[in-house]
Each structure stands twice: as C-alpha cells, then as structure tokens.
CSV table of C-alpha atoms in Angstrom, one decimal:
chain,number,residue,atom,x,y,z
A,1,UNK,CA,70.8,-73.1,157.1
A,2,UNK,CA,73.6,-71.8,159.3
A,3,UNK,CA,75.7,-74.2,161.4
A,4,UNK,CA,76.6,-72.9,164.9
A,5,UNK,CA,80.3,-72.2,165.0
A,6,UNK,CA,80.7,-74.1,168.3
A,7,UNK,CA,79.5,-77.3,166.5
A,8,UNK,CA,82.1,-77.1,163.8
A,9,UNK,CA,85.5,-77.4,165.4
A,10,UNK,CA,87.2,-80.7,166.3
A,11,UNK,CA,91.0,-80.6,166.5
A,12,UNK,CA,91.1,-84.4,166.1
A,13,UNK,CA,88.9,-84.4,162.9
A,14,UNK,CA,90.3,-85.9,159.8
A,15,UNK,CA,88.9,-83.1,157.6
A,16,UNK,CA,90.0,-79.5,157.1
A,17,UNK,CA,88.9,-76.7,154.8
A,18,UNK,CA,91.3,-75.3,152.2
A,19,UNK,CA,90.9,-72.1,150.4
A,20,UNK,CA,93.1,-70.9,147.5
A,21,UNK,CA,92.6,-67.2,146.8
A,22,UNK,CA,93.9,-65.9,143.5
A,23,UNK,CA,93.4,-62.8,141.5
A,24,UNK,CA,90.9,-64.5,139.1
A,25,UNK,CA,89.8,-67.7,140.9
A,26,UNK,CA,89.0,-68.9,144.4
A,27,UNK,CA,89.2,-72.7,144.9
A,28,UNK,CA,87.7,-74.1,148.0
A,29,UNK,CA,87.3,-77.6,149.3
A,30,UNK,CA,87.1,-80.0,152.2
A,31,UNK,CA,89.8,-82.7,152.4
A,32,UNK,CA,91.9,-85.1,154.4
A,33,UNK,CA,95.6,-85.0,155.2
A,34,UNK,CA,96.2,-87.4,152.2
A,35,UNK,CA,94.7,-84.8,149.8
A,36,UNK,CA,91.5,-86.8,149.4
A,37,UNK,CA,88.9,-84.2,148.4
A,38,UNK,CA,85.5,-84.7,149.9
A,39,UNK,CA,83.9,-81.6,148.3
A,40,UNK,CA,85.3,-78.8,146.2
A,41,UNK,CA,84.1,-75.7,144.3
A,42,UNK,CA,85.6,-73.0,142.2
A,43,UNK,CA,84.4,-69.4,141.8
A,44,UNK,CA,85.6,-66.2,140.1
A,45,UNK,CA,87.3,-63.8,142.6
A,46,UNK,CA,85.5,-60.8,141.0
A,47,UNK,CA,88.3,-58.6,142.4
A,48,UNK,CA,87.4,-55.0,142.3
A,49,UNK,CA,83.7,-55.9,142.0
A,50,UNK,CA,83.1,-57.5,145.3
A,51,UNK,CA,84.9,-57.5,148.7
A,52,UNK,CA,87.3,-60.4,148.6
A,53,UNK,CA,87.1,-61.3,152.3
A,54,UNK,CA,83.3,-61.3,152.4
A,55,UNK,CA,83.4,-63.4,149.2
A,56,UNK,CA,85.7,-65.9,151.0
A,57,UNK,CA,83.4,-65.9,154.0
A,58,UNK,CA,80.4,-66.7,151.8
A,59,UNK,CA,82.2,-69.6,150.1
A,60,UNK,CA,83.2,-71.2,153.3
A,61,UNK,CA,79.7,-71.0,154.6
A,62,UNK,CA,78.4,-72.6,151.4
A,63,UNK,CA,80.9,-75.4,151.6
A,64,UNK,CA,80.0,-76.1,155.2
A,65,UNK,CA,76.2,-76.0,154.5
A,66,UNK,CA,76.6,-78.3,151.5
A,67,UNK,CA,78.7,-80.8,153.4
A,68,UNK,CA,76.3,-80.9,156.3
A,69,UNK,CA,73.5,-82.1,153.9
A,70,UNK,CA,75.4,-85.3,153.2
A,71,UNK,CA,77.5,-85.6,156.4
A,72,UNK,CA,75.5,-83.9,159.1
A,73,UNK,CA,78.0,-84.8,161.8
A,74,UNK,CA,81.1,-83.6,160.0
A,75,UNK,CA,83.6,-81.5,162.0
A,76,UNK,CA,86.8,-79.7,161.0
A,77,UNK,CA,90.2,-79.4,162.5
A,78,UNK,CA,90.6,-75.9,161.0
A,79,UNK,CA,90.6,-73.7,157.9
A,80,UNK,CA,93.7,-73.2,155.8
A,81,UNK,CA,94.1,-70.2,153.4
A,82,UNK,CA,96.7,-69.8,150.6
A,83,UNK,CA,96.5,-66.3,149.2
A,84,UNK,CA,97.9,-64.1,146.5
A,85,UNK,CA,99.7,-61.1,147.9
A,86,UNK,CA,102.3,-60.6,150.6
A,87,UNK,CA,101.1,-62.5,153.7
A,88,UNK,CA,102.1,-61.8,157.3
A,89,UNK,CA,102.3,-65.4,158.3
A,90,UNK,CA,102.5,-64.7,162.1
A,91,UNK,CA,99.5,-62.5,162.1
A,92,UNK,CA,97.5,-64.3,159.4
A,93,UNK,CA,96.8,-61.1,157.5
A,94,UNK,CA,97.5,-59.6,154.0
A,95,UNK,CA,100.5,-57.3,154.4
A,96,UNK,CA,100.2,-56.0,150.9
A,97,UNK,CA,98.3,-56.9,147.7
A,98,UNK,CA,98.6,-55.3,144.3
A,99,UNK,CA,95.8,-53.8,142.4
A,100,UNK,CA,95.1,-57.3,141.1
A,101,UNK,CA,92.9,-57.5,144.2
A,102,UNK,CA,91.9,-54.0,145.1
A,103,UNK,CA,91.2,-53.2,148.8
A,104,UNK,CA,92.7,-56.5,149.9
A,105,UNK,CA,95.8,-55.1,151.6
A,106,UNK,CA,95.8,-55.3,155.5
A,107,UNK,CA,92.8,-57.7,155.4
A,108,UNK,CA,92.8,-59.5,158.8
A,109,UNK,CA,91.8,-62.9,157.5
A,110,UNK,CA,92.7,-65.1,160.5
A,111,UNK,CA,91.0,-63.0,163.1
A,112,UNK,CA,87.9,-62.5,161.0
A,113,UNK,CA,87.5,-66.2,160.2
A,114,UNK,CA,88.4,-67.5,163.7
A,115,UNK,CA,85.8,-65.2,165.2
A,116,UNK,CA,83.2,-66.3,162.7
A,117,UNK,CA,83.8,-70.1,162.8
A,118,UNK,CA,85.4,-70.7,166.3
A,119,UNK,CA,88.2,-72.8,164.9
A,120,UNK,CA,91.9,-72.4,164.1
A,121,UNK,CA,92.8,-70.6,160.9
A,122,UNK,CA,96.2,-70.6,159.1
A,123,UNK,CA,97.0,-68.1,156.4
A,124,UNK,CA,100.1,-68.3,154.1
A,125,UNK,CA,101.3,-67.2,150.7
A,126,UNK,CA,99.8,-69.1,147.7
A,127,UNK,CA,103.1,-70.5,146.5
A,128,UNK,CA,104.1,-71.6,150.0
A,129,UNK,CA,101.0,-73.7,150.2
A,130,UNK,CA,101.7,-75.1,146.7
A,131,UNK,CA,105.2,-76.1,148.0
A,132,UNK,CA,103.6,-77.7,151.1
A,133,UNK,CA,101.3,-79.8,148.9
A,134,UNK,CA,104.2,-80.9,146.7
A,135,UNK,CA,106.3,-81.6,149.8
A,136,UNK,CA,103.7,-83.9,151.4
A,137,UNK,CA,101.9,-85.4,148.4
A,138,UNK,CA,103.8,-84.5,145.2
A,139,UNK,CA,107.1,-84.1,143.5
A,140,UNK,CA,108.8,-83.1,146.8
A,141,UNK,CA,107.8,-86.2,148.7
A,142,UNK,CA,110.7,-87.3,150.8
A,143,UNK,CA,112.8,-84.2,150.0
A,144,UNK,CA,114.0,-81.9,152.8
A,145,UNK,CA,115.7,-79.2,150.7
A,146,UNK,CA,113.9,-77.8,147.6
A,147,UNK,CA,112.8,-74.7,145.8
A,148,UNK,CA,109.4,-74.2,144.2
A,149,UNK,CA,108.9,-71.7,141.3
A,150,UNK,CA,105.4,-71.0,140.2
A,151,UNK,CA,105.4,-69.4,136.7
A,152,UNK,CA,102.0,-68.0,135.9
A,153,UNK,CA,100.6,-64.4,135.6
A,154,UNK,CA,103.6,-63.5,137.7
A,155,UNK,CA,106.4,-65.5,139.2
A,156,UNK,CA,106.1,-66.8,142.8
A,157,UNK,CA,108.5,-68.9,144.8
A,158,UNK,CA,108.9,-70.9,148.0
A,159,UNK,CA,111.9,-72.4,149.8
A,160,UNK,CA,111.9,-75.6,151.8
A,161,UNK,CA,114.9,-76.0,154.1
A,162,UNK,CA,115.3,-78.9,156.6
A,163,UNK,CA,111.8,-80.1,155.7
A,164,UNK,CA,110.2,-76.8,156.7
A,165,UNK,CA,108.9,-73.8,154.7
A,166,UNK,CA,111.2,-70.8,155.0
A,167,UNK,CA,109.0,-67.9,156.1
A,168,UNK,CA,111.5,-65.2,157.0
A,169,UNK,CA,110.9,-62.3,159.5
A,170,UNK,CA,107.2,-62.0,158.8
A,171,UNK,CA,106.4,-64.4,156.0
A,172,UNK,CA,107.9,-62.8,152.9
A,173,UNK,CA,110.7,-65.2,152.3
A,174,UNK,CA,110.8,-66.8,148.8
A,175,UNK,CA,109.7,-63.8,146.8
A,176,UNK,CA,111.8,-65.3,144.0
A,177,UNK,CA,110.0,-63.6,141.1
A,178,UNK,CA,111.7,-60.4,142.2
A,179,UNK,CA,115.2,-61.8,142.1
A,180,UNK,CA,117.1,-59.8,139.5
A,181,UNK,CA,118.7,-61.7,136.7
A,182,UNK,CA,119.9,-58.5,134.9
A,183,UNK,CA,120.7,-55.4,137.0
A,184,UNK,CA,120.3,-53.3,133.8
A,185,UNK,CA,117.3,-55.2,132.5
A,186,UNK,CA,113.6,-54.5,132.1
A,187,UNK,CA,112.1,-52.2,134.8
A,188,UNK,CA,109.8,-54.1,137.1
A,189,UNK,CA,106.6,-52.8,138.9
A,190,UNK,CA,108.4,-53.6,142.2
A,191,UNK,CA,110.9,-50.8,141.5
A,192,UNK,CA,113.9,-53.0,140.6
A,193,UNK,CA,115.2,-53.9,137.2
A,194,UNK,CA,115.6,-57.2,135.4
A,195,UNK,CA,113.4,-59.2,137.8
A,196,UNK,CA,112.8,-62.9,136.9
A,197,UNK,CA,109.1,-62.1,136.6
A,198,UNK,CA,109.8,-59.8,133.6
A,199,UNK,CA,111.2,-62.7,131.6
A,200,UNK,CA,109.6,-65.9,132.9
A,201,UNK,CA,106.0,-65.2,133.7
A,202,UNK,CA,103.2,-66.0,131.2
A,203,UNK,CA,102.4,-62.3,131.1
A,204,UNK,CA,105.9,-61.3,130.1
A,205,UNK,CA,106.3,-64.1,127.5
A,206,UNK,CA,103.1,-62.9,125.8
A,207,UNK,CA,104.0,-59.2,125.7
A,208,UNK,CA,107.6,-59.8,124.5
A,209,UNK,CA,106.1,-61.9,121.7
A,210,UNK,CA,103.7,-59.1,120.8
A,211,UNK,CA,106.5,-56.6,120.7
A,212,UNK,CA,108.5,-58.8,118.3
A,213,UNK,CA,105.4,-59.3,116.1
A,214,UNK,CA,104.8,-55.6,116.0
A,215,UNK,CA,108.4,-54.9,115.1
A,216,UNK,CA,108.2,-57.4,112.2
A,217,UNK,CA,105.1,-55.7,110.9
A,218,UNK,CA,102.6,-58.4,111.9
A,219,UNK,CA,101.1,-57.2,115.2
A,220,UNK,CA,98.8,-59.5,117.0
A,221,UNK,CA,97.4,-58.2,120.3
A,222,UNK,CA,95.6,-61.5,121.0
A,223,UNK,CA,98.7,-63.6,121.4
A,224,UNK,CA,99.0,-65.3,124.8
A,225,UNK,CA,101.7,-67.4,126.4
A,226,UNK,CA,100.1,-70.7,125.2
A,227,UNK,CA,100.2,-69.4,121.7
A,228,UNK,CA,103.9,-68.7,122.1
A,229,UNK,CA,104.6,-72.2,123.3
A,230,UNK,CA,102.7,-73.7,120.4
A,231,UNK,CA,104.6,-71.5,117.9
A,232,UNK,CA,107.9,-72.3,119.5
A,233,UNK,CA,107.4,-76.0,119.3
A,234,UNK,CA,106.3,-75.5,115.6
A,235,UNK,CA,109.6,-73.9,114.8
A,236,UNK,CA,108.6,-70.2,114.7
A,237,UNK,CA,111.8,-68.1,114.9
A,238,UNK,CA,110.2,-65.2,116.8
A,239,UNK,CA,108.7,-67.5,119.4
A,240,UNK,CA,112.1,-69.2,119.7
A,241,UNK,CA,113.8,-65.9,120.5
A,242,UNK,CA,111.3,-65.2,123.2
A,243,UNK,CA,111.7,-68.7,124.7
A,244,UNK,CA,115.5,-68.6,124.5
A,245,UNK,CA,115.4,-65.4,126.6
A,246,UNK,CA,112.9,-67.0,129.0
A,247,UNK,CA,115.0,-70.1,129.4
A,248,UNK,CA,118.3,-68.0,129.9
A,249,UNK,CA,116.7,-65.9,132.6
A,250,UNK,CA,115.2,-69.0,134.4
A,251,UNK,CA,118.5,-70.9,134.1
A,252,UNK,CA,120.4,-67.9,135.6
A,253,UNK,CA,117.9,-67.7,138.5
A,254,UNK,CA,117.9,-71.4,139.2
A,255,UNK,CA,121.7,-71.5,139.0
A,256,UNK,CA,121.9,-68.8,141.6
A,257,UNK,CA,119.3,-70.5,143.8
A,258,UNK,CA,121.3,-73.8,143.7
A,259,UNK,CA,124.4,-72.0,144.7
A,260,UNK,CA,122.6,-70.2,147.6
A,261,UNK,CA,120.5,-73.0,149.0
A,262,UNK,CA,122.1,-76.3,147.9
A,263,UNK,CA,118.8,-77.9,147.2
A,264,UNK,CA,118.0,-81.5,146.2
A,265,UNK,CA,115.2,-80.5,143.9
A,266,UNK,CA,113.7,-77.6,141.9
A,267,UNK,CA,110.0,-77.8,141.3
A,268,UNK,CA,108.5,-75.8,138.4
A,269,UNK,CA,104.8,-75.2,138.5
A,270,UNK,CA,102.2,-72.8,137.0
A,271,UNK,CA,100.9,-72.3,133.5
A,272,UNK,CA,104.3,-71.8,131.9
A,273,UNK,CA,105.3,-75.3,133.1
A,274,UNK,CA,102.5,-76.6,130.9
A,275,UNK,CA,104.8,-76.1,127.9
A,276,UNK,CA,106.1,-79.5,129.0
A,277,UNK,CA,109.2,-81.6,128.2
A,278,UNK,CA,110.8,-79.2,125.7
A,279,UNK,CA,111.0,-76.4,128.3
A,280,UNK,CA,112.2,-78.7,131.1
A,281,UNK,CA,114.9,-80.3,129.0
A,282,UNK,CA,116.3,-77.0,127.8
A,283,UNK,CA,116.2,-75.7,131.3
A,284,UNK,CA,118.2,-78.7,132.6
A,285,UNK,CA,120.8,-78.1,130.0
A,286,UNK,CA,121.0,-74.4,130.8
A,287,UNK,CA,121.4,-75.0,134.5
A,288,UNK,CA,123.9,-77.7,134.0
A,289,UNK,CA,126.0,-75.4,131.8
A,290,UNK,CA,126.4,-72.7,134.5
A,291,UNK,CA,126.2,-74.4,137.8
A,292,UNK,CA,129.3,-75.5,139.6
A,293,UNK,CA,129.6,-79.3,139.0
A,294,UNK,CA,129.8,-80.1,142.7
A,295,UNK,CA,126.5,-78.2,143.3
A,296,UNK,CA,124.7,-79.4,140.2
A,297,UNK,CA,125.4,-83.1,141.0
A,298,UNK,CA,122.1,-84.8,142.0
A,299,UNK,CA,119.9,-81.8,141.7
A,300,UNK,CA,116.6,-82.7,140.0
A,301,UNK,CA,114.4,-80.2,138.1
A,302,UNK,CA,110.9,-81.5,137.8
A,303,UNK,CA,107.4,-80.1,137.2
A,304,UNK,CA,104.8,-79.9,140.0
A,305,UNK,CA,102.5,-82.9,140.1
A,306,UNK,CA,99.3,-81.8,141.8
A,307,UNK,CA,97.9,-79.4,139.2
A,308,UNK,CA,95.2,-76.8,139.6
A,309,UNK,CA,94.1,-78.0,143.0
A,310,UNK,CA,97.5,-77.9,144.6
A,311,UNK,CA,97.0,-74.5,146.2
A,312,UNK,CA,93.7,-75.6,147.8
A,313,UNK,CA,95.1,-78.9,149.0
A,314,UNK,CA,98.3,-77.2,150.4
A,315,UNK,CA,96.1,-74.6,152.2
A,316,UNK,CA,94.2,-77.4,154.0
A,317,UNK,CA,97.4,-79.3,154.8
A,318,UNK,CA,98.4,-76.5,157.1
A,319,UNK,CA,96.0,-77.9,159.6
A,320,UNK,CA,98.3,-80.9,160.0
A,321,UNK,CA,101.6,-79.2,159.3
A,322,UNK,CA,101.3,-76.7,162.2
A,323,UNK,CA,99.1,-78.5,164.7
C-alpha cells in the first residue's frame, strides 16, 4: 500500500516523523511534541552495503504504511532528520560524511524527501537534535545556555545559546570533538592533533587500554570501552590510567567551554556517559579545579536523560521548533 503524498501533510497535525541516522543504526518513529511515541522501529544502517538515502526512504514508507493500518486518517506536520556527518542545515543536505557511511556525502536529503512526500523536511546534525530533545524534554528543560557533549564512537557536540541551537555559517557549529586539548597530542583523522575525540570517545578509550595491555604483555584485542569502565570500577590500575587521561582531557575541554560560552549546564550523553556516577563525580572535581570560580559557580554537569531514542525524538521536534 502506498499513501498519496498529497494526503499526508497537515501543518497543524500533532504528529511528526523523526529519523535518527547513525553509522550502525537508523531509528525512526512517529511522535508528538511531548515526545510521546506512537510508533517506532530500529534497523541496521548497512552502510557500504546499501544506499543510505534509499534505505531511509524505505523506512519512512514502512512507518507511514504501518501507521495507516491503525490510524487511517493520520497526517503529519513534517519529517525531521538527525544525521551523522556534517550537515548543511540551510540546504538540508549532507556536506560531508566519513567512510563510516560511504557515498553519503552531498546527499540532498531535504529535497529528495520533500519531493517524495510533499511535506516540510528538516535536516540537522545528530548531536544538535539530541540537544534539542534535552532542551525541550530532558536535562536542559528550562535552560537557555548549555553545552551538550555526546561521547560515543566519536565525540559530538552542540551549543545552545539564548534558548536556540547555534548552527554557525552553514550548520557546522559545535564540532566539539575536534577541539584540541593538547596541541602536541595524538594525531587525529581530521588533520589536527590532540583532539578531544582522541581521548574521550569510546573508541579511543578501548584502543588506549589495548595499547597498555599489549605493553604489559597481556594483549587483549577484544577489550571495549564498557570493559574498561568495569575494570576501572573494580580497581584495575591500567584501566585507571586510561580513565584518568580521559577525565583530564574532558575536564580541560569543558573548562574551556565554560570560559568561552558561560553556560548554565553541561550535558554528557552517549555510551561513555553510561559509566555513571563515578565518571560524573570525577569530572565535576576536575572542572571545579581548573575553572575560574566566578565562571564555575552554578554550572551543573549532568547526564542526558532521554537515552537511545533522544536523537529520533529530537529529530521530530524540529517540526515544532522551526515552524
């Protein structure tokens, strides 16, 4: 069954479609502005095996067809996309994507989907939409100045100033993972050195632990970031050295961000944040030690609240944020 595109759009509808496009997973759902999820599904991205844009088109169609079975009169105020890669926010396209999603650079998402479905489409960076979900429904509720750091496979960021997401000239503002915390540090794939991503991402935590294990004569290529967190909390000295370095780098970055943006709140999300209270408490101590007291006063450091669906929810919330 294929619904005619002219039947789908209603700018006054209380429902919007949200799509969160990552390198490994695509989460898609239909929801309200309160984050109430009517229908949701998750699929593998299959990057490099299938065309990502066509895959997204297929998932949207499946959602629409599935919803129409139960709610035949349902209409949508638009489609919101949150995507990995560098997003041209004004154009609604992918300015650049790494080889994590081959062939995705320059994808004209907005124009393709608006033509197919006859409704408004918004496209933004994946961490920007996470920040939007936290601003409207999560840890950032009621805050007008905050920073969001997403610590996962890489490190992403978003900046909220005066209650609005900061997009920059074309949408690239908030690329905080490539803020250098050591100008003579570890080389980064972006061409710089000492980027935060090289110390605070789950990927970097795992490979630095593997390096230490190999140097100690006990190599373990299967160690991942969650293993490092568990070992750290169990008192393992090698894991502690990795996490000390991670916390120092994160603390340095957050201190600089506090001095630059004067925020009320720092939100930490992503898989690394799942290490929980021990990481958060150490991070608060580190930031307090190096931030000017007048700037540090009143700044909260909290974990994101909306979990794995936050990107999908934030993607859909664009339909109300930018109406």
